[in-house]
Amino acid sequence: MTQLGRLHSLIDTVQLPENLPYTQVSTWELQFLYLVGRHHLTGRDRIVELGSGGGGSTYVLALGLHENPLFDEEEGRLHAYDFFRVGKGTFASEKFFTSGTRPEGENSFLQDFRGRLEPFLPFLEIHAGDLWKTSDPDDRTPIEFLHVDIAKTARVFRCVAERFLPRLQPGSVVLHQDFAGPRLPWLHWSTGALLPYIEIVGRPVRSTLVFEVTAPIPEDVLKAIAEDTFTLDEKLRLISDVQERIDRDHTDGIPFRSVLELAKAYAAHHAGEHGRAWSIARPLRSDAYLSRTRADHFEQLRKAYEADRASGGGSWLHRLVSRVRNR
């Protein structure tokens, strides 16, 4: 077991501070973030959090770094990226405001975030705004740690893939916080493409998949991920490869093989193959976890399939493009 893997056994021993900033990340994930900061990171390379939200995850990671004797607060930096505002496309909650609701005429909770993270501001660099604008396309500084909680859309994931994944090197640690989200299949097939160069560390920590880079990632693999050049059949195979590596999370609450099967349906859905998407999803309705937690997913896929049938399967041009893309 790797040093990082040993942290799993310590999760339940961590006592987090009371009154942490509001976060949509589970207690287990917060405990693990603290452990990574406290016992694993050094700060020699970049420590990056993509999707800091209200600051709960940032706070516990920063606290771990603060208590880590190897982390030099004069030299090391924790980089926090987020829109830091509510509104369409941000996936942010009004609970990220200190008051719990958005003040009249205000949509930015950046100052609230700064206030919550005040003890750690000397080593915290905040990047507020659209990730495409706040990240540097020419930055090739190696990344020691990458927490990804921002890739809610294919557009944002492409930015992550173009500007952050190429900076990973052997020893780099990645946490995908949304790995239990079937609607984000790019997280799953891209992980499948990376499997020859990474080690999945233990079982997922609730919805977070943890992996460590073990070999240099070839440029052609990174380019294929960033440019989304895999066919649908290739993506489904890559997701199957990940299914062979993980089953349930460390609490036994999330059946990841079922979740990833539904992610395959969404890979087909995003490719415009709604009949294929529904054929994958329909049998999964009998899965107890998915039927309880993802009923809206099934409804979305069913409606897309029925709309596609009603329109005769889409325009001839759309069908042609789909066939060519997914051969």
XYZ file of C-alpha atoms in Angstrom:
327
model
C 0.000 0.000 0.000
C 1.267 3.446 -0.893
C 1.757 6.171 1.697
C -1.280 7.907 0.256
C -3.331 4.728 0.555
C -2.636 4.532 4.276
C -4.535 7.756 4.799
C -7.812 5.911 4.191
C -7.429 4.117 7.527
C -7.103 7.459 9.330
C -10.233 9.138 7.963
C -12.450 8.406 10.949
C -9.796 9.654 13.405
C -9.893 13.220 12.071
C -11.766 15.745 14.198
C -12.689 18.675 11.976
C -13.208 22.164 13.403
C -16.762 23.154 14.222
C -18.510 25.746 12.084
C -16.601 25.027 8.898
C -17.610 27.134 5.888
C -20.644 25.718 4.108
C -19.690 23.050 1.620
C -21.405 20.470 -0.572
C -18.533 18.038 0.047
C -19.155 15.216 2.517
C -17.493 14.965 5.930
C -15.460 11.937 4.789
C -14.065 13.861 1.838
C -13.220 16.836 4.049
C -11.413 14.539 6.469
C -9.419 13.017 3.632
C -8.504 16.437 2.225
C -7.188 17.428 5.629
C -5.109 14.239 5.834
C -3.608 14.811 2.378
C -2.622 18.347 3.333
C -1.307 17.342 6.751
C 0.557 14.151 5.919
C 1.291 13.941 2.202
C 1.916 17.237 0.438
C 5.089 19.311 0.551
C 4.304 22.444 -1.464
C 7.369 22.053 -3.666
C 5.059 22.004 -6.705
C 1.664 23.600 -7.257
C -1.259 22.677 -5.012
C -4.444 23.397 -6.957
C -8.116 23.293 -6.073
C -10.505 23.721 -8.987
C -13.951 24.574 -7.647
C -13.484 25.994 -4.148
C -17.111 27.038 -3.727
C -17.939 28.379 -0.278
C -14.571 27.368 1.093
C -15.173 24.277 3.211
C -12.854 22.020 1.211
C -10.305 24.824 0.835
C -10.348 25.426 4.584
C -9.614 21.844 5.606
C -6.902 21.430 2.958
C -5.289 24.698 4.067
C -5.556 23.641 7.720
C -3.748 20.398 6.914
C -1.005 22.317 5.109
C -0.730 24.762 8.021
C -0.145 21.867 10.419
C 2.250 20.074 8.031
C 5.884 20.574 9.136
C 7.073 20.012 5.536
C 4.960 22.820 4.112
C 6.702 26.189 3.987
C 4.049 28.901 4.191
C 6.541 31.448 2.884
C 7.162 29.541 -0.341
C 4.279 27.095 -0.802
C 0.968 28.170 -2.274
C -2.547 26.785 -2.412
C -4.281 27.966 -5.591
C -8.090 28.239 -5.350
C -10.123 28.594 -8.565
C -13.837 29.320 -8.785
C -16.358 31.751 -10.260
C -17.043 32.830 -6.639
C -20.474 34.008 -7.706
C -23.936 32.579 -8.123
C -25.829 32.603 -11.382
C -26.411 30.623 -14.531
C -23.568 28.238 -15.347
C -21.756 28.587 -12.009
C -23.410 25.635 -10.190
C -22.991 27.666 -6.982
C -25.381 27.800 -4.035
C -26.625 30.934 -2.302
C -25.591 29.154 0.895
C -22.027 30.123 -0.018
C -22.873 33.617 1.211
C -22.212 34.149 4.914
C -25.866 35.081 5.428
C -26.976 31.878 3.704
C -28.819 33.815 1.019
C -27.760 36.165 -1.763
C -27.870 39.808 -0.658
C -29.995 42.105 -2.782
C -28.125 43.171 -5.904
C -25.112 40.964 -5.165
C -23.966 37.760 -6.844
C -20.335 37.467 -5.734
C -19.424 35.650 -2.523
C -15.679 36.295 -2.976
C -15.405 38.555 0.061
C -17.281 35.988 2.144
C -14.766 33.377 0.954
C -11.823 35.615 1.859
C -13.244 36.213 5.313
C -13.673 32.503 5.998
C -10.165 31.691 4.769
C -8.530 34.654 6.546
C -6.140 32.511 8.674
C -4.610 31.044 5.506
C -4.568 34.061 3.168
C -0.757 34.436 3.422
C -0.317 31.226 1.374
C -3.630 31.202 -0.509
C -3.835 32.509 -4.085
C -7.402 33.086 -5.250
C -8.300 32.975 -8.945
C -11.839 34.346 -9.350
C -13.764 34.027 -12.590
C -14.154 31.765 -15.620
C -11.455 29.085 -15.547
C -10.631 29.734 -19.205
C -9.755 33.324 -18.256
C -8.163 32.822 -14.848
C -5.829 29.967 -15.825
C -2.642 30.540 -17.819
C -2.416 28.520 -21.077
C 1.381 28.857 -20.992
C 1.841 27.707 -17.383
C 3.648 24.372 -17.313
C 4.590 24.456 -13.624
C 4.323 20.899 -12.238
C 1.297 20.159 -10.083
C 1.745 18.159 -6.892
C -1.955 18.009 -6.029
C -5.085 18.630 -8.114
C -8.572 18.663 -6.584
C -11.153 18.728 -9.390
C -14.617 19.850 -8.300
C -15.383 22.132 -11.222
C -15.782 19.982 -14.351
C -19.586 20.114 -14.437
C -19.622 20.741 -18.201
C -17.605 19.429 -21.142
C -16.434 22.996 -21.806
C -14.884 23.364 -18.366
C -13.451 19.849 -18.439
C -11.637 20.713 -21.657
C -9.940 23.577 -19.832
C -8.946 21.218 -17.023
C -7.606 18.735 -19.580
C -5.710 21.343 -21.618
C -4.207 23.430 -18.844
C -3.877 21.232 -15.770
C -3.592 17.539 -16.688
C -0.410 18.095 -18.791
C 1.271 19.446 -15.648
C 0.880 16.161 -13.790
C 3.987 14.056 -13.308
C 4.873 10.856 -11.429
C 3.916 11.414 -7.814
C 1.141 13.902 -8.581
C -2.144 13.254 -6.762
C -5.579 13.886 -8.305
C -8.954 13.902 -6.569
C -12.062 13.821 -8.791
C -14.805 14.954 -6.405
C -17.690 14.376 -8.824
C -16.851 10.794 -9.768
C -20.250 9.578 -8.575
C -21.938 11.873 -11.096
C -23.153 9.869 -14.131
C -23.904 13.085 -16.035
C -20.175 13.829 -16.205
C -18.909 10.867 -18.256
C -15.772 12.776 -19.345
C -14.422 12.197 -15.837
C -14.869 8.458 -16.284
C -13.622 7.824 -19.818
C -10.659 10.168 -19.334
C -9.684 8.215 -16.203
C -9.897 5.050 -18.281
C -7.507 6.602 -20.799
C -5.080 7.417 -17.952
C -5.172 3.972 -16.318
C -1.793 2.795 -17.725
C -0.118 5.806 -16.076
C -1.899 6.057 -12.718
C -2.719 4.036 -9.628
C -6.210 4.318 -8.174
C -5.603 4.709 -4.457
C -7.970 2.620 -2.358
C -11.720 2.733 -2.737
C -13.352 6.063 -3.589
C -13.814 8.356 -0.607
C -17.573 8.755 -0.862
C -17.953 10.395 -4.303
C -14.259 11.231 -4.710
C -11.898 9.053 -6.752
C -8.266 9.362 -5.697
C -5.383 8.468 -7.973
C -1.646 8.982 -8.087
C 0.337 9.376 -11.283
C 2.928 6.598 -11.532
C 4.404 7.136 -15.022
C 4.746 10.060 -17.442
C 1.514 10.579 -19.381
C 2.175 10.619 -23.168
C 1.324 13.814 -25.002
C -0.900 12.000 -27.494
C -3.053 10.638 -24.659
C -3.397 14.089 -23.110
C -4.267 15.576 -26.495
C -6.906 12.925 -27.168
C -8.513 13.651 -23.778
C -8.444 17.435 -24.246
C -9.713 17.341 -27.818
C -12.284 14.605 -27.109
C -11.216 12.486 -30.060
C -12.334 9.115 -28.688
C -15.266 7.466 -30.431
C -18.304 6.531 -28.394
C -17.363 2.848 -28.500
C -13.885 3.726 -27.249
C -15.343 5.788 -24.415
C -17.600 2.922 -23.359
C -14.622 0.568 -23.299
C -12.591 3.041 -21.259
C -15.390 3.355 -18.715
C -15.587 -0.454 -18.566
C -11.869 -0.517 -17.763
C -12.506 1.742 -14.773
C -15.434 -0.446 -13.676
C -12.996 -3.336 -13.368
C -10.893 -1.329 -10.890
C -13.516 0.033 -8.490
C -16.718 -1.249 -6.966
C -18.156 0.518 -3.909
C -16.915 3.553 -2.028
C -15.214 3.171 1.338
C -18.548 3.526 3.171
C -20.155 0.826 0.967
C -22.866 3.351 0.159
C -22.186 4.077 -3.518
C -22.110 1.175 -6.028
C -19.686 2.667 -8.531
C -20.031 -0.073 -11.113
C -23.715 0.775 -11.454
C -22.970 4.505 -11.440
C -20.414 4.070 -14.204
C -22.850 1.991 -16.233
C -25.244 4.935 -16.126
C -22.332 7.195 -17.083
C -22.027 5.109 -20.266
C -25.619 6.040 -21.064
C -24.689 9.691 -20.681
C -21.670 9.256 -22.914
C -24.098 8.058 -25.595
C -26.539 10.854 -24.723
C -23.869 13.536 -25.185
C -22.904 11.887 -28.484
C -26.483 12.292 -29.709
C -27.198 8.534 -29.688
C -30.311 8.708 -27.534
C -31.622 5.273 -28.465
C -28.377 3.690 -27.403
C -28.317 5.802 -24.242
C -31.788 4.629 -23.219
C -30.979 0.996 -24.024
C -28.087 1.213 -21.544
C -30.019 3.136 -18.903
C -33.372 1.345 -19.001
C -32.246 -1.912 -17.284
C -30.541 0.113 -14.549
C -33.880 1.332 -13.217
C -34.002 -1.853 -11.128
C -30.803 -0.842 -9.313
C -31.862 0.183 -5.799
C -29.279 2.963 -5.416
C -29.823 4.474 -8.847
C -33.606 4.304 -8.692
C -33.509 6.107 -5.333
C -30.920 8.767 -6.169
C -30.977 9.215 -9.954
C -34.658 9.140 -10.924
C -34.253 12.489 -12.685
C -31.405 11.038 -14.769
C -33.624 8.252 -16.075
C -36.377 10.747 -16.851
C -33.974 12.964 -18.796
C -32.648 10.061 -20.861
C -36.130 8.669 -21.497
C -37.455 12.038 -22.683
C -34.463 12.523 -24.985
C -35.025 9.072 -26.464
C -38.737 9.668 -27.014
C -38.119 13.087 -28.553
C -35.531 11.542 -30.852
C -37.993 8.844 -31.945
C -40.713 11.407 -32.519
C -38.446 13.390 -34.788
C -37.423 10.306 -36.741
C -34.041 10.091 -35.078
C -32.983 13.662 -35.837
C -31.911 15.251 -39.093
C -30.051 13.236 -41.715
C -27.019 15.461 -41.135
C -27.066 14.849 -37.373
C -27.306 11.088 -37.919
C -24.449 11.179 -40.414
C -22.208 13.158 -38.074
C -23.001 10.794 -35.214
C -22.155 7.741 -37.321
C -18.862 9.202 -38.503
C -17.909 10.394 -35.005
C -18.654 7.091 -33.314
C -17.348 4.568 -35.848
